[in-house]
Structure formats: C-alpha cells, structure tokens
Coordinates of C-alpha atoms and ligand atoms in Angstrom, one line a residue:
Chain A
M1 CA 3.9 -5.8 -27.8
R2 CA 2.6 -3.7 -25.9
N3 CA 1.3 -7.2 -23.3
I4 CA 5.2 -8.1 -23.9
I5 CA 6.5 -4.3 -23.0
A6 CA 4.1 -4.5 -19.6
I7 CA 5.5 -8.4 -18.1
A8 CA 9.4 -7.5 -19.6
D9 CA 8.9 -4.3 -17.5
K10 CA 7.9 -6.3 -14.7
E11 CA 10.9 -8.8 -14.8
L12 CA 13.0 -6.3 -14.4
R13 CA 11.1 -4.8 -12.0
S14 CA 11.3 -8.0 -9.4
Y15 CA 14.5 -8.2 -10.0
F16 CA 15.4 -4.5 -9.0
A17 CA 13.1 -4.3 -6.4
S18 CA 14.9 -7.7 -4.1
P19 CA 18.6 -7.3 -3.7
I20 CA 18.5 -10.4 -6.4
A21 CA 19.8 -7.5 -9.4
Y22 CA 22.8 -5.7 -6.6
I23 CA 23.6 -9.4 -6.3
I24 CA 23.3 -11.0 -9.9
I25 CA 25.3 -7.7 -10.8
G26 CA 27.8 -7.8 -8.8
F27 CA 28.6 -11.6 -8.9
F28 CA 29.8 -11.2 -12.6
A29 CA 31.4 -7.8 -11.8
L30 CA 33.5 -8.3 -9.6
P31 CA 35.4 -11.6 -10.9
F32 CA 35.6 -9.8 -14.5
G33 CA 36.9 -6.7 -12.6
V34 CA 39.5 -8.9 -10.9
F35 CA 40.4 -11.0 -14.7
F36 CA 40.6 -7.1 -16.6
Y37 CA 42.5 -6.4 -13.9
L38 CA 44.9 -9.2 -13.9
Y39 CA 45.3 -9.3 -18.1
L40 CA 45.6 -5.7 -18.2
E41 CA 48.6 -5.3 -15.5
A42 CA 50.2 -8.4 -17.5
F43 CA 49.3 -6.7 -21.1
L44 CA 51.3 -3.5 -19.3
R45 CA 54.4 -5.3 -18.7
Q46 CA 54.4 -7.1 -21.7
S47 CA 54.4 -4.0 -24.2
M48 CA 57.2 -2.2 -21.4
Q49 CA 59.2 -4.9 -22.2
M50 CA 58.1 -4.9 -26.2
A51 CA 58.6 -1.1 -26.5
Q52 CA 62.3 -1.7 -25.3
F53 CA 62.7 -3.7 -28.4
G54 CA 60.6 -2.1 -31.2
G55 CA 57.5 -3.9 -30.7
N56 CA 53.9 -3.6 -30.9
L57 CA 51.0 -5.7 -29.0
N58 CA 47.3 -6.0 -29.2
V59 CA 44.9 -4.2 -26.4
N60 CA 42.0 -6.4 -29.1
Q61 CA 44.0 -9.7 -29.1
Q62 CA 45.3 -9.2 -25.6
V63 CA 43.0 -8.0 -22.9
I64 CA 39.6 -7.8 -24.2
R65 CA 39.4 -10.7 -26.4
L66 CA 41.4 -12.3 -23.3
V67 CA 38.3 -10.3 -20.6
L68 CA 36.0 -11.8 -22.5
Q69 CA 36.6 -15.7 -22.8
N70 CA 36.9 -15.7 -18.8
A71 CA 33.6 -14.0 -18.8
S72 CA 31.8 -16.4 -20.9
V73 CA 32.7 -19.1 -17.9
I74 CA 31.3 -16.0 -15.2
I75 CA 28.6 -15.8 -16.9
L76 CA 27.5 -20.1 -16.7
F77 CA 27.3 -19.3 -13.2
V78 CA 25.5 -16.0 -12.5
M79 CA 23.0 -17.2 -15.3
P80 CA 20.6 -20.2 -13.7
M81 CA 20.3 -16.8 -11.2
I82 CA 18.6 -15.1 -13.1
T83 CA 16.0 -17.5 -15.0
M84 CA 15.6 -19.6 -11.5
R85 CA 12.3 -18.0 -10.4
T86 CA 11.0 -17.0 -13.6
Y87 CA 8.8 -19.3 -13.9
A88 CA 9.2 -21.5 -10.8
E89 CA 8.0 -18.4 -8.1
E90 CA 5.0 -17.6 -10.3
K91 CA 3.7 -21.2 -10.3
R92 CA 4.8 -22.1 -6.1
S93 CA 3.0 -18.1 -5.7
G94 CA 0.1 -18.9 -8.0
T95 CA 0.6 -15.4 -9.6
I96 CA 0.5 -17.6 -12.6
E97 CA -3.0 -17.5 -12.3
L98 CA -3.5 -14.2 -12.8
L99 CA -0.9 -14.4 -16.2
L100 CA -2.8 -17.0 -17.5
T101 CA -6.7 -15.7 -16.8
S102 CA -5.2 -12.5 -18.8
P103 CA -5.9 -11.5 -22.4
V104 CA -2.2 -12.0 -23.1
T105 CA -1.0 -15.4 -25.3
D106 CA 1.4 -17.5 -23.6
F107 CA 4.1 -16.4 -26.3
Q108 CA 3.8 -13.1 -24.9
I109 CA 4.5 -13.9 -21.1
I110 CA 7.5 -16.1 -22.9
V111 CA 9.1 -13.6 -24.8
G112 CA 7.8 -11.4 -21.6
K113 CA 10.1 -12.8 -19.5
F114 CA 13.3 -13.0 -21.4
L115 CA 13.2 -9.9 -22.9
G116 CA 12.5 -9.2 -18.5
A117 CA 15.9 -11.4 -18.3
L118 CA 17.9 -10.3 -20.7
G119 CA 16.8 -6.8 -20.0
L120 CA 19.0 -7.5 -16.3
Y121 CA 21.9 -9.6 -18.6
I122 CA 21.8 -5.9 -20.7
A123 CA 22.2 -4.2 -17.1
M124 CA 25.6 -6.8 -16.2
L125 CA 26.6 -5.9 -19.5
L126 CA 27.4 -2.4 -19.1
V127 CA 29.0 -2.6 -15.8
T128 CA 31.4 -4.4 -17.1
L129 CA 31.6 -1.4 -20.7
L130 CA 32.8 0.5 -17.4
Y131 CA 36.1 -0.7 -17.4
V132 CA 36.6 -1.0 -21.3
A133 CA 36.1 2.7 -21.6
I134 CA 39.4 3.0 -19.1
L135 CA 41.5 1.4 -22.1
F136 CA 39.3 4.3 -24.1
V137 CA 41.2 6.9 -21.8
Y138 CA 44.7 5.4 -21.6
G139 CA 44.7 3.8 -24.5
H140 CA 43.4 3.3 -28.0
P141 CA 41.5 -0.2 -29.0
E142 CA 39.5 -0.8 -31.7
W143 CA 35.7 -0.4 -31.2
R144 CA 35.1 -2.7 -34.3
P145 CA 36.2 -6.3 -32.5
L146 CA 34.5 -4.6 -29.3
V147 CA 31.0 -4.4 -30.9
A148 CA 31.5 -7.7 -32.1
A149 CA 32.8 -9.6 -28.8
Y150 CA 29.5 -7.8 -27.5
L151 CA 27.3 -9.1 -29.4
G152 CA 28.7 -12.5 -29.4
L153 CA 28.4 -12.1 -25.4
L154 CA 24.2 -10.5 -25.9
L155 CA 23.8 -13.8 -28.4
M156 CA 25.4 -16.6 -25.6
G157 CA 24.0 -15.2 -22.8
G158 CA 20.5 -14.9 -24.4
A159 CA 21.0 -18.4 -25.4
F160 CA 21.4 -19.5 -21.5
L161 CA 18.3 -17.7 -20.5
S162 CA 16.3 -18.9 -22.9
V163 CA 16.9 -23.2 -21.8
G164 CA 17.3 -20.7 -17.9
L165 CA 13.0 -20.1 -19.1
F166 CA 12.4 -23.6 -20.4
I167 CA 13.5 -25.1 -16.7
S168 CA 12.0 -22.7 -15.0
S169 CA 9.3 -23.1 -16.6
T170 CA 9.3 -27.5 -15.7
T171 CA 9.1 -27.1 -12.1
N172 CA 7.7 -24.6 -8.6
N173 CA 10.9 -24.8 -6.6
Q174 CA 13.6 -22.3 -8.0
I175 CA 15.8 -24.2 -6.3
V176 CA 15.8 -27.3 -8.5
A177 CA 15.3 -25.1 -11.3
G178 CA 18.8 -22.8 -10.8
M179 CA 20.8 -26.4 -9.8
V180 CA 19.0 -28.5 -12.9
S181 CA 19.9 -25.2 -14.9
F182 CA 23.4 -24.6 -13.5
V183 CA 24.1 -28.6 -14.7
V184 CA 22.9 -28.2 -18.2
F185 CA 24.7 -24.8 -18.5
L186 CA 27.9 -26.8 -17.7
L187 CA 26.9 -29.7 -19.8
L188 CA 26.5 -27.2 -22.4
W189 CA 29.5 -25.8 -21.8
I190 CA 32.5 -28.4 -20.8
V191 CA 31.0 -30.8 -24.0
G192 CA 33.2 -28.8 -26.3
W193 CA 36.8 -30.0 -23.8
F194 CA 35.7 -33.8 -25.6
A195 CA 35.8 -31.9 -29.3
D196 CA 39.6 -32.7 -29.4
S197 CA 39.5 -36.8 -28.1
A198 CA 36.4 -37.7 -29.2
G199 CA 37.2 -38.1 -33.0
A200 CA 37.2 -36.8 -36.1
T201 CA 33.2 -37.6 -36.2
V202 CA 31.5 -37.0 -32.5
G203 CA 34.6 -34.1 -32.2
P204 CA 33.0 -32.0 -34.7
I205 CA 29.6 -32.1 -33.4
T206 CA 30.7 -31.8 -29.3
S207 CA 32.4 -28.8 -30.0
Y208 CA 29.1 -27.6 -32.8
L209 CA 26.9 -27.5 -29.2
S210 CA 28.8 -26.4 -27.0
I211 CA 27.8 -22.8 -26.2
T212 CA 30.7 -21.4 -25.4
E213 CA 32.6 -22.7 -28.8
H214 CA 30.6 -20.3 -30.8
F215 CA 31.4 -17.8 -28.9
E216 CA 36.0 -17.6 -29.6
D217 CA 35.3 -16.1 -32.8
F218 CA 32.8 -13.5 -31.6
S219 CA 35.9 -13.2 -29.0
K220 CA 37.9 -12.2 -32.0
G221 CA 35.9 -9.6 -32.7
V222 CA 34.7 -11.5 -36.3
I223 CA 31.2 -11.6 -36.7
D224 CA 30.1 -15.6 -38.2
T225 CA 26.4 -16.2 -39.7
K226 CA 26.4 -19.4 -39.0
H227 CA 27.5 -18.7 -34.9
V228 CA 24.5 -16.1 -35.0
L229 CA 22.7 -18.8 -36.6
Y230 CA 24.0 -20.9 -33.8
Y231 CA 22.8 -19.3 -30.6
V232 CA 19.3 -17.3 -32.5
S233 CA 17.9 -21.1 -33.0
L234 CA 19.2 -21.8 -29.7
I235 CA 17.3 -19.4 -28.3
T236 CA 14.1 -19.2 -30.3
F237 CA 14.3 -23.5 -29.3
G238 CA 14.6 -22.6 -26.4
L239 CA 11.8 -19.7 -25.7
F240 CA 9.2 -22.9 -28.1
L241 CA 10.4 -25.5 -25.1
T242 CA 8.9 -23.5 -23.0
A243 CA 5.6 -22.9 -25.3
K244 CA 5.5 -26.4 -24.9
S245 CA 6.1 -26.7 -20.9
V246 CA 3.6 -24.2 -19.9
D247 CA 0.9 -25.6 -22.8
S248 CA 1.6 -29.5 -21.0
E249 CA 0.9 -27.7 -17.5
R250 CA -2.3 -26.7 -18.8
W251 CA -3.8 -29.6 -19.5
R252 CA -2.3 -31.5 -16.8
G253 CA -3.7 -28.7 -14.5
Chain B
M1 CA -24.0 -14.8 -20.1
I2 CA -22.0 -17.8 -18.4
E3 CA -23.1 -21.3 -20.5
V4 CA -21.8 -23.8 -18.3
Q5 CA -22.7 -27.3 -20.4
H6 CA -21.7 -30.8 -19.7
L7 CA -18.2 -29.6 -18.3
T8 CA -16.3 -32.4 -17.4
K9 CA -12.6 -32.6 -15.5
R10 CA -10.7 -35.3 -15.2
Y11 CA -7.1 -35.5 -12.8
G12 CA -6.1 -38.7 -14.1
R13 CA -8.3 -40.8 -12.9
V14 CA -10.0 -38.3 -9.9
T15 CA -13.2 -37.1 -11.5
A16 CA -12.7 -33.0 -10.3
V17 CA -16.2 -31.2 -12.2
D18 CA -18.7 -34.3 -13.7
D19 CA -20.7 -32.8 -16.1
V20 CA -21.9 -29.7 -15.2
S21 CA -23.9 -27.6 -16.4
F22 CA -25.9 -24.0 -15.9
R23 CA -26.5 -20.7 -17.0
V24 CA -25.7 -17.1 -15.6
E25 CA -28.0 -13.9 -17.2
R26 CA -26.7 -10.8 -17.1
G27 CA -26.6 -8.9 -14.3
E28 CA -27.0 -11.6 -11.9
I29 CA -25.4 -13.2 -9.3
L30 CA -24.8 -16.8 -8.3
G31 CA -23.6 -18.8 -5.2
F32 CA -22.0 -22.0 -6.5
L33 CA -22.2 -23.8 -2.8
G34 CA -20.4 -27.0 -2.0
P35 CA -18.0 -28.9 0.6
N36 CA -14.9 -29.2 0.3
G37 CA -12.6 -31.0 -3.0
A38 CA -16.7 -30.2 -4.7
G39 CA -15.0 -29.0 -8.2
K40 CA -16.0 -25.4 -7.0
T41 CA -12.2 -24.2 -7.7
T42 CA -11.8 -26.0 -10.8
T43 CA -15.2 -25.1 -12.1
M44 CA -14.0 -22.0 -12.3
R45 CA -10.6 -22.3 -13.0
I46 CA -12.1 -23.5 -16.5
L47 CA -14.5 -20.1 -16.6
T48 CA -12.0 -18.2 -16.6
G49 CA -9.4 -19.8 -19.2
Y50 CA -6.2 -21.2 -16.4
I51 CA -7.1 -25.0 -17.5
P52 CA -8.6 -26.4 -20.4
A53 CA -11.9 -28.6 -19.5
S54 CA -11.9 -32.9 -20.2
E55 CA -15.2 -32.4 -21.7
G56 CA -18.3 -30.0 -22.2
R57 CA -17.8 -26.5 -23.2
A58 CA -18.3 -23.3 -21.6
T59 CA -19.0 -19.5 -22.9
V60 CA -18.5 -16.5 -21.6
A61 CA -20.2 -13.4 -22.5
G62 CA -20.7 -15.1 -25.6
Y63 CA -17.1 -16.2 -26.8
D64 CA -16.1 -19.7 -25.9
V65 CA -13.1 -19.9 -23.1
F66 CA -11.2 -22.3 -25.4
D67 CA -11.7 -21.0 -28.8
Q68 CA -12.0 -18.1 -27.9
P69 CA -9.5 -17.4 -25.2
I70 CA -8.2 -13.8 -25.7
E71 CA -11.6 -12.6 -26.4
A72 CA -12.9 -14.4 -23.2
K73 CA -11.0 -13.1 -20.8
R74 CA -11.5 -9.9 -21.5
R75 CA -14.7 -9.7 -20.3
T76 CA -13.8 -11.7 -17.1
G77 CA -12.5 -10.4 -13.1
Y78 CA -10.9 -13.4 -11.4
L79 CA -10.2 -13.4 -8.2
P80 CA -8.1 -17.1 -7.6
E81 CA -8.5 -18.2 -4.6
T82 CA -5.2 -17.0 -3.3
P83 CA -4.8 -13.6 -3.8
P84 CA -2.2 -13.7 -6.8
L85 CA 0.1 -10.7 -5.8
Y86 CA 3.3 -9.8 -6.0
P87 CA 4.8 -9.6 -2.9
D88 CA 8.5 -7.5 -4.2
M89 CA 4.9 -5.0 -5.4
T90 CA 3.7 -2.0 -3.8
V91 CA -0.3 -2.0 -4.1
R92 CA -0.3 0.7 -6.5
E93 CA 2.5 -0.6 -8.7
Y94 CA 0.8 -3.8 -8.4
L95 CA -2.4 -3.1 -9.8
D96 CA -1.3 -0.5 -12.6
F97 CA 0.5 -3.5 -13.3
V98 CA -2.7 -5.5 -13.8
A99 CA -4.3 -2.9 -15.3
R100 CA -1.5 -2.8 -18.6
I101 CA -1.8 -7.0 -18.7
K102 CA -5.4 -6.5 -19.3
G103 CA -5.9 -4.1 -21.6
V104 CA -6.5 -1.2 -19.5
A105 CA -5.7 2.4 -22.4
A106 CA -3.3 4.0 -20.5
A107 CA -5.1 7.5 -20.3
E108 CA -7.3 5.9 -18.1
R109 CA -4.9 3.1 -16.5
R110 CA -4.6 6.5 -13.7
T111 CA -8.4 6.1 -12.8
R112 CA -9.6 3.3 -12.6
V113 CA -6.6 1.7 -10.4
D114 CA -7.8 5.0 -8.0
A115 CA -11.8 4.1 -8.5
V116 CA -11.0 0.4 -7.1
I117 CA -8.6 1.3 -4.8
Q118 CA -11.4 3.8 -3.4
R119 CA -14.3 0.6 -3.8
T120 CA -12.4 -2.2 -1.8
H121 CA -11.6 0.2 0.5
I122 CA -7.0 0.1 0.0
D123 CA -5.9 3.2 0.3
D124 CA -4.3 3.1 3.8
M125 CA -2.3 0.0 2.0
A126 CA -1.6 1.6 -1.7
T127 CA 2.2 2.2 -0.9
R128 CA 2.9 -0.9 1.0
H129 CA 4.3 -3.8 -0.2
C130 CA 1.8 -6.6 -1.9
G131 CA 4.2 -9.1 0.3
K132 CA 3.4 -7.5 3.8
L133 CA -0.2 -7.5 4.2
S134 CA -1.9 -9.0 6.2
K135 CA -5.1 -12.1 4.9
G136 CA -7.6 -9.7 4.8
Y137 CA -5.9 -6.8 2.4
R138 CA -4.7 -9.8 0.5
Q139 CA -7.7 -10.4 -0.3
R140 CA -9.6 -6.6 -0.6
V141 CA -6.2 -6.5 -3.6
G142 CA -7.4 -9.5 -5.2
L143 CA -10.6 -8.4 -5.6
A144 CA -9.4 -5.5 -6.5
Q145 CA -7.3 -6.7 -9.3
A146 CA -10.6 -8.2 -10.6
I147 CA -12.8 -5.3 -10.9
L148 CA -9.7 -3.4 -12.3
H149 CA -10.6 -3.5 -16.1
N150 CA -14.5 -3.2 -15.3
P151 CA -14.9 -6.8 -16.7
E152 CA -18.7 -8.0 -17.5
V153 CA -18.2 -11.3 -16.1
L154 CA -16.9 -11.4 -12.3
I155 CA -15.7 -15.8 -11.1
L156 CA -14.8 -14.7 -7.6
D157 CA -13.6 -18.3 -5.7
E158 CA -14.1 -17.6 -2.3
P159 CA -14.8 -13.1 -1.5
T160 CA -15.0 -13.1 1.7
A161 CA -12.6 -15.9 3.0
G162 CA -10.1 -15.2 6.0
L163 CA -11.7 -12.0 6.1
D164 CA -12.7 -10.2 9.3
P165 CA -17.0 -10.1 10.1
K166 CA -16.8 -6.3 9.8
Q167 CA -14.6 -6.9 6.1
I168 CA -17.4 -9.9 4.9
I169 CA -20.2 -7.7 5.2
E170 CA -17.8 -4.8 3.1
T171 CA -17.5 -7.1 0.1
R172 CA -20.8 -8.5 0.5
D173 CA -21.8 -5.5 0.4
L174 CA -19.5 -4.7 -2.6
I175 CA -20.6 -7.7 -4.3
R176 CA -24.2 -6.6 -3.9
G177 CA -23.5 -3.7 -6.0
L178 CA -21.6 -4.8 -7.6
G179 CA -24.0 -6.8 -9.7
G180 CA -26.4 -5.7 -11.8
D181 CA -23.8 -4.2 -14.0
H182 CA -21.9 -7.2 -13.8
T183 CA -22.8 -11.4 -13.5
I184 CA -20.9 -12.9 -11.0
V185 CA -19.8 -16.1 -10.1
L186 CA -19.2 -16.6 -6.4
S187 CA -17.9 -19.3 -5.1
T188 CA -18.2 -20.4 -0.8
H189 CA -18.7 -23.2 1.3
I190 CA -20.8 -20.5 4.3
L191 CA -24.0 -20.5 3.6
P192 CA -25.1 -17.5 5.1
E193 CA -23.0 -16.1 2.4
V194 CA -25.7 -16.9 -0.4
S195 CA -28.5 -16.4 1.2
Q196 CA -27.3 -12.9 1.7
T197 CA -25.8 -11.8 -2.4
C198 CA -27.0 -14.5 -4.4
Q199 CA -29.7 -14.7 -6.5
R200 CA -30.0 -18.3 -7.6
V201 CA -27.5 -20.6 -6.1
V202 CA -25.6 -24.3 -7.7
I203 CA -25.4 -26.9 -5.2
I204 CA -22.4 -29.0 -6.0
N205 CA -21.2 -31.5 -4.4
K206 CA -18.6 -34.8 -5.4
G207 CA -18.4 -32.9 -9.3
R208 CA -21.9 -33.2 -9.9
V209 CA -24.7 -30.5 -9.3
V210 CA -26.9 -31.4 -7.0
A211 CA -29.3 -28.5 -7.3
V212 CA -30.1 -25.4 -9.1
D213 CA -32.5 -22.8 -7.5
T214 CA -33.2 -19.8 -5.9
P215 CA -32.6 -19.8 -1.9
E216 CA -35.7 -19.6 -1.2
N217 CA -36.6 -22.1 -4.1
L218 CA -34.1 -24.4 -2.7
T219 CA -35.1 -23.8 1.3
A220 CA -38.4 -24.5 0.9
R221 CA -38.1 -27.2 -2.1
L222 CA -35.9 -29.8 -0.3
Q223 CA -38.4 -29.4 3.2
G224 CA -39.0 -32.5 2.9
A225 CA -39.7 -32.6 6.2
E226 CA -41.7 -30.5 8.3
T227 CA -40.5 -29.3 12.0
L228 CA -42.5 -27.7 14.0
Y229 CA -42.4 -25.4 17.1
V230 CA -44.8 -26.2 20.0
E231 CA -44.4 -25.0 23.6
V232 CA -46.8 -26.7 26.1
D233 CA -48.0 -26.2 29.7
A234 CA -47.7 -30.0 30.1
G235 CA -47.3 -30.1 34.3
G236 CA -44.7 -32.9 34.1
A237 CA -46.1 -34.8 31.3
D238 CA -44.3 -37.6 29.2
V239 CA -44.5 -34.6 26.6
P240 CA -42.5 -36.7 24.2
T241 CA -44.3 -40.2 24.2
A242 CA -47.7 -38.4 24.2
L243 CA -47.0 -36.3 21.1
T244 CA -45.0 -39.9 18.8
A245 CA -48.3 -41.1 19.6
V246 CA -49.8 -38.5 17.1
P247 CA -50.8 -40.0 13.7
G248 CA -47.6 -38.7 11.1
V249 CA -45.2 -37.6 13.6
T250 CA -41.9 -38.9 12.8
R251 CA -39.5 -37.7 15.9
V252 CA -39.6 -35.4 18.8
A253 CA -36.9 -33.3 20.4
A254 CA -36.6 -31.0 23.5
A255 CA -35.7 -27.7 21.0
D256 CA -34.2 -26.0 24.5
T257 CA -32.3 -27.6 26.9
R258 CA -33.4 -26.9 30.3
P259 CA -34.6 -29.7 31.9
G260 CA -38.9 -29.0 32.7
S261 CA -39.1 -27.0 29.8
G262 CA -41.8 -27.4 27.5
A263 CA -40.7 -27.0 24.4
F264 CA -40.3 -29.4 21.3
E265 CA -39.0 -30.4 17.8
V266 CA -42.1 -31.8 16.3
E267 CA -40.7 -33.7 12.8
S268 CA -43.2 -35.1 10.7
E269 CA -43.9 -36.7 7.3
R270 CA -43.1 -35.8 4.1
G271 CA -45.7 -33.3 3.0
R272 CA -47.7 -34.2 5.9
D273 CA -49.0 -31.4 7.5
V274 CA -50.3 -32.3 11.6
R275 CA -50.8 -29.0 13.0
R276 CA -54.6 -29.5 13.4
E277 CA -54.2 -33.6 14.9
L278 CA -51.1 -31.9 17.1
A279 CA -52.9 -28.9 18.3
R280 CA -56.2 -31.2 19.1
D281 CA -54.5 -34.3 21.5
I282 CA -52.4 -31.1 23.5
V283 CA -55.5 -29.5 23.9
T284 CA -57.9 -32.8 24.3
R285 CA -55.1 -34.0 27.5
G286 CA -55.4 -30.6 29.0
W287 CA -52.4 -28.8 28.7
G288 CA -51.8 -25.0 27.5
L289 CA -50.7 -24.3 24.0
L290 CA -48.5 -22.0 23.6
E291 CA -46.6 -21.6 20.7
L292 CA -46.8 -23.3 17.6
R293 CA -45.1 -22.8 14.3
P294 CA -43.4 -24.4 11.4
M295 CA -39.5 -23.6 11.4
R296 CA -38.0 -22.9 8.6
M297 CA -34.9 -24.2 7.5
S298 CA -32.3 -23.0 7.9
L299 CA -30.1 -23.4 4.5
E300 CA -27.5 -24.9 6.1
E301 CA -29.6 -27.6 7.1
V302 CA -31.3 -27.6 3.3
F303 CA -27.8 -28.4 2.4
L304 CA -26.9 -31.1 4.3
Q305 CA -29.6 -32.3 3.5
V306 CA -28.8 -32.5 -0.7
T307 CA -25.4 -33.3 0.1
T308 CA -26.1 -36.1 2.3
E309 CA -29.1 -37.9 0.9
E310 CA -27.3 -38.7 -2.3
P311 CA -27.1 -42.1 -2.8
A312 CA -23.3 -41.4 -3.3
A313 CA -22.2 -39.1 -0.3
E314 CA -22.0 -41.1 2.9
E315 CA -19.5 -39.2 4.1
A316 CA -20.1 -35.8 3.1
P317 CA -17.8 -33.4 5.4
R318 CA -20.5 -31.7 7.1
A319 CA -19.9 -28.3 6.3
Ligands
ATP1 N1 -4.2 -29.7 -9.8 C1 -5.1 -31.0 -9.6 N2 -4.2 -32.8 -9.8 C2 -5.2 -33.0 -9.1 N3 -6.4 -33.6 -8.9 C3 -7.4 -32.0 -8.0 C4 -5.8 -30.8 -9.1 N4 -6.8 -29.8 -8.5 C5 -7.6 -30.5 -8.3 N5 -8.4 -32.0 -8.1 C6 -8.9 -32.6 -6.8 O1 -10.2 -32.3 -8.2 C7 -11.2 -32.1 -6.7 C8 -11.6 -31.1 -6.4 O2 -11.3 -29.5 -6.0 P1 -11.2 -28.4 -6.0 O3 -10.3 -27.6 -5.8 O4 -12.3 -27.6 -7.3 O5 -12.4 -28.1 -4.3 P2 -13.4 -26.7 -4.7 O6 -15.0 -27.0 -4.5 O7 -13.1 -26.3 -5.1 O8 -12.6 -27.5 -2.6 P3 -12.4 -26.1 -1.8 O9 -13.5 -25.6 -1.3 O10 -11.7 -27.2 -1.8 O11 -12.1 -25.4 -2.3 C9 -10.9 -32.4 -4.9 O12 -11.2 -34.0 -5.1 C10 -8.9 -32.4 -6.1 O13 -8.5 -33.1 -5.0
MG2 MG1 -12.5 -24.8 -3.8

C-alpha cells in the first residue's frame, strides 16, 4: 500500500509540476462552464414563464442532468491527455527501468499510476463542483441525485483512465498513445448511437458496450448496480490488460 | 554474493548473452569489460530483474532474481546506462521518491537522502530540476539513487560515462570506498578503469565470457608474446635486421619515431626469453647496450588480444 501511495503521489505531482494539469483542468472546466451557463439561463427563462402559470421546474433534471451529460463528452476529449504519458513517457525516458528494478510489484505500479490519474480527474470534478455550488446559493437542488451523478462521472472517468493506461503501456510514444486513446474512447462512445438502428439482437449489445450509455441513469440521479458493475469491470479489465502488456514487454525486452 | 549460472538471453535471433557464468564474492568489486554490444547491459538488466533470462539462473544476496524478485531487488542498487531521472522533479524530490519506492523507512528518509547527496557531491544541485542537469550531474544523481537504500549489491552500468576527468577520479574513489561494505559489479569499456577500481575482471565479447581473473593475472597470463624494450648505440648500423636474426625474435619495430634513435620494441615467441641472446648479440657486435627491459603490457593490449584471439571475433571493434 505504501508503494502504491508513493507512486500515485509521484504521478499526481508530475501532473502539477508541468503545465499539463492546469491545461487539462482548463480544457474541462471552461466548456463545462459554458454549458452550465447556457442551460442555467434557459432554465431561468423557462421557470420565469412557468411561474406565471403556476408550474414548477426541477433544477436537477433541467440543469444538472443536461450539463453532466455534456460533460461526459468533454471528458472523452480530455482523458487521453491524462493517460497518454503515464507509461509511454517512462518507457521513452528510461525511468521505467527504475520502477521495474525497485522492490515494487507491477500491480503496485499500475494501481499507483491509475490512482494518480484518478487524482487529477477528481481535481477536475472538484472544480466543476464550484459551478454546482452556485445552484445551492440561488436555489434548492436535491443533493442525492447530484451525488449519484458525480459517482457516475467518477466511475465513467475511471473506466476511460484504465483503458487509456493500457494503451499508453503499449507504446513509448505519448502522442501515439494519446491519439489511439482518443479514437478508442470515441468508438466506446459512438457505438451506442447504432443501438437504435442495429436491430433487436445487436442493438442491446452495442448499447451495453457504450461507455457513455451507462452514465444516463447516473445523470438522472439513479444508482443502478448494473451500471456500477459495468464500470468496475471495465476498470478491472483495463488494469488487467495493462499488467499483461507490461509483463509481455518485459519478455520481449 | 552474486551467482550467475549459464545465463543466456536471446532477442529474437540475436543472442545478446550466451551461457555466461561467474561469481562475485561479498565485498568484491567486479569489472565487466567488453566492447560495444558485448552484452554487458543485458547481463546487468537480468541481474537487476528488469528483464528475464532466456536460460540459466542468477541469484543476488541468496535470492533468485526471477523467483524472488522483490527480495533480490530490495538488496540491489542499480545505475542503468541512462540515469533514470524525472525531468520535472528536483534532485531532492527525486531522491525522496526513490527512497520511498526502495522501502526506506519514513523516519530515515531525510537522513539517507542527505547522506547520499553529500557522498556524491551534488549538494549544489539539490534544488535543481533533474531535467536541467548536465550529463555529469545526471550521472551522479543516478549513482546517488543507486546507493540510497544502502543495498548490499550495487550494479553500475558505465558509472563514469560522460564525466569529466576530475569527476571520474571522484567517482572511482567513491566506488572504491563503497567496496568492502558493498558487493559491486560495474561495466565499462574504458580499460584503465578496471585496473584502477576492480579486484577482478570478467571480459565479455559477443555475449560470451572470454576471461575471468584479476587485472594483474590477466596481464601476466595473456602476456603470450614477450615484448622487450631495447635501446642501443649502434652508430648508424641496421639494428632491426641484425636483431631479427637472433633466434626466437619474431619482430623488431622502432619504439621511437625520431630517425636515428636507438630505441626498439623486440617481440619474441610466446614464452621464450631472448634477453640473454639479445644482449650477447648486441655486445659481440660492439654496440653499446643502453637499456634492455620487458615491456609490461597494458590492460588495453590484453583486452584487444583477448577479444581478437577468439576465432569468431575477427571484426571485434578496436576499443
Ligand atoms: N531490446 C533489445 N532488442 C533486441 N536486441 C537487443 C536489445 N537490447 C540489446 N540488444 C542486442 O544485444 C546485444 C548486447 O547489447 P548490450 O546492450 O547488452 O551491449 P553492451 O555490452 O551493454 O554494449 P555497450 O557497451 O554499447 O553499452 C547487442 O547486439 C544489442 O543489439
Ligand atoms: Mg551497455
């Protein structure tokens, strides 16, 4: 555990030691803010009209849910930037030789790197919580669905990170790692689009594979174990593949 | 302390290390000598558990590097060919991180880091980013990193590469100082380094061990062809022709490029001492014998001989 923390800590520091962390957070927080502003404005306009007719609108459904669904797309673009260096850069610079000759296991290195990346991702999510806090100042959103939505974001991001970590472990070129990750993430996202047109048998499968599809329920404030299980399995699978990749690299030299 | 048995490493069809065996005793400094591509780095990578061997086994401090890698790694310090530094970290941050993954207890970490900073003379650079260090300092930080957890065994891949002459001397002193407490294997293709720092040498070429001995013994053992230094006052006579006629002499060459000089290198058949015959011949010719002494071969020559004497080594690089 001590080794995992040491490596996670080093990863996290290395993000913040270079401009990378700030660029990534900016890349995420700015579009998030724009979406937030647009949906909030639309919501306020609508609720003003509704108030005249005596109706009531739900902030959670009308603002938070829509913003977070859009956020899941931004995440898709940002995640490759977080994971592309993790292994590729260590392999290029030779620092992997330090890690692999230290008394730490592959598992500890992989989990450490994953947690480090997750740490940066959590920092990104914390920044977006500042926006959400505005809602609490001016309104009374429910906090339970909000927690569910953020748990969903965390799990979905974790799944992206774990797949990205694997892709980074297969090359020593971080640009290649970043681009391949982006394409793979994109596929994991758009595969869900074919669900409707794919017919009765293939449809559910493509929809099941889609990484963002499983976020739907979370964004509505529902925690379904089915989706939790999906993300946790994907994370485990990604880390497992990374372990395989690191080990086979060792045998090939 | 280190035991290597029939180690073989193949990369596809390339055999980088071929049936290498040797032992290193506790406290000994072993030199690993060989030209480029000899398999030094590959052997060290196997010893440190970075890559597995294709065949054979190796134990470090009694632990098999393949079956008990964590125990072996705990007792090994390793300076790879390129010092494994993180450019964004300062030297101190870096050493602190290394201390953590090497398992140095939190309470001792600071003192250990300070100690190696002192020992490798990198105090001035402690707050500098690793990416901004000169080659020599990177090498020193790499060395600091290797000795950080006070390992029993040190594996140093070309520890003096890229250092200036003053730093080379400092580093050799440092390594000699570490010997005794630590068991050290260092690789190099700089020959004087071996005779100055190592108690024993493994000469490796094209993946195979060619010789294992002390630097002194190697010099003596491989002194196949005796070379004598002869200086005569011949008054302008043709010395080379005359000396080549002496029985046992195989070759005579001018030892001094200045014309008219009477200094020559005389090579004789392997194991045959021609000093008496040579002296008698010179004196009977009425020349003045100014000097006659055996030339001790430098390790450099030994090395060249070793690597070029192998039948398969016709294109061995001249070091
Ligand atoms: N990862 C690898 N894949 C394929 N071949 C390799 C690999 N690493 C080394 N080799 C080959 O193995 C042989 C030995 O290389 P090694 O790096 O061990 O030599 P060395 O003695 O350290 O040389 P140098 O003095 O140049 O550092 C070389 O022929 C090299 O090309
Ligand atoms: Mg080498």
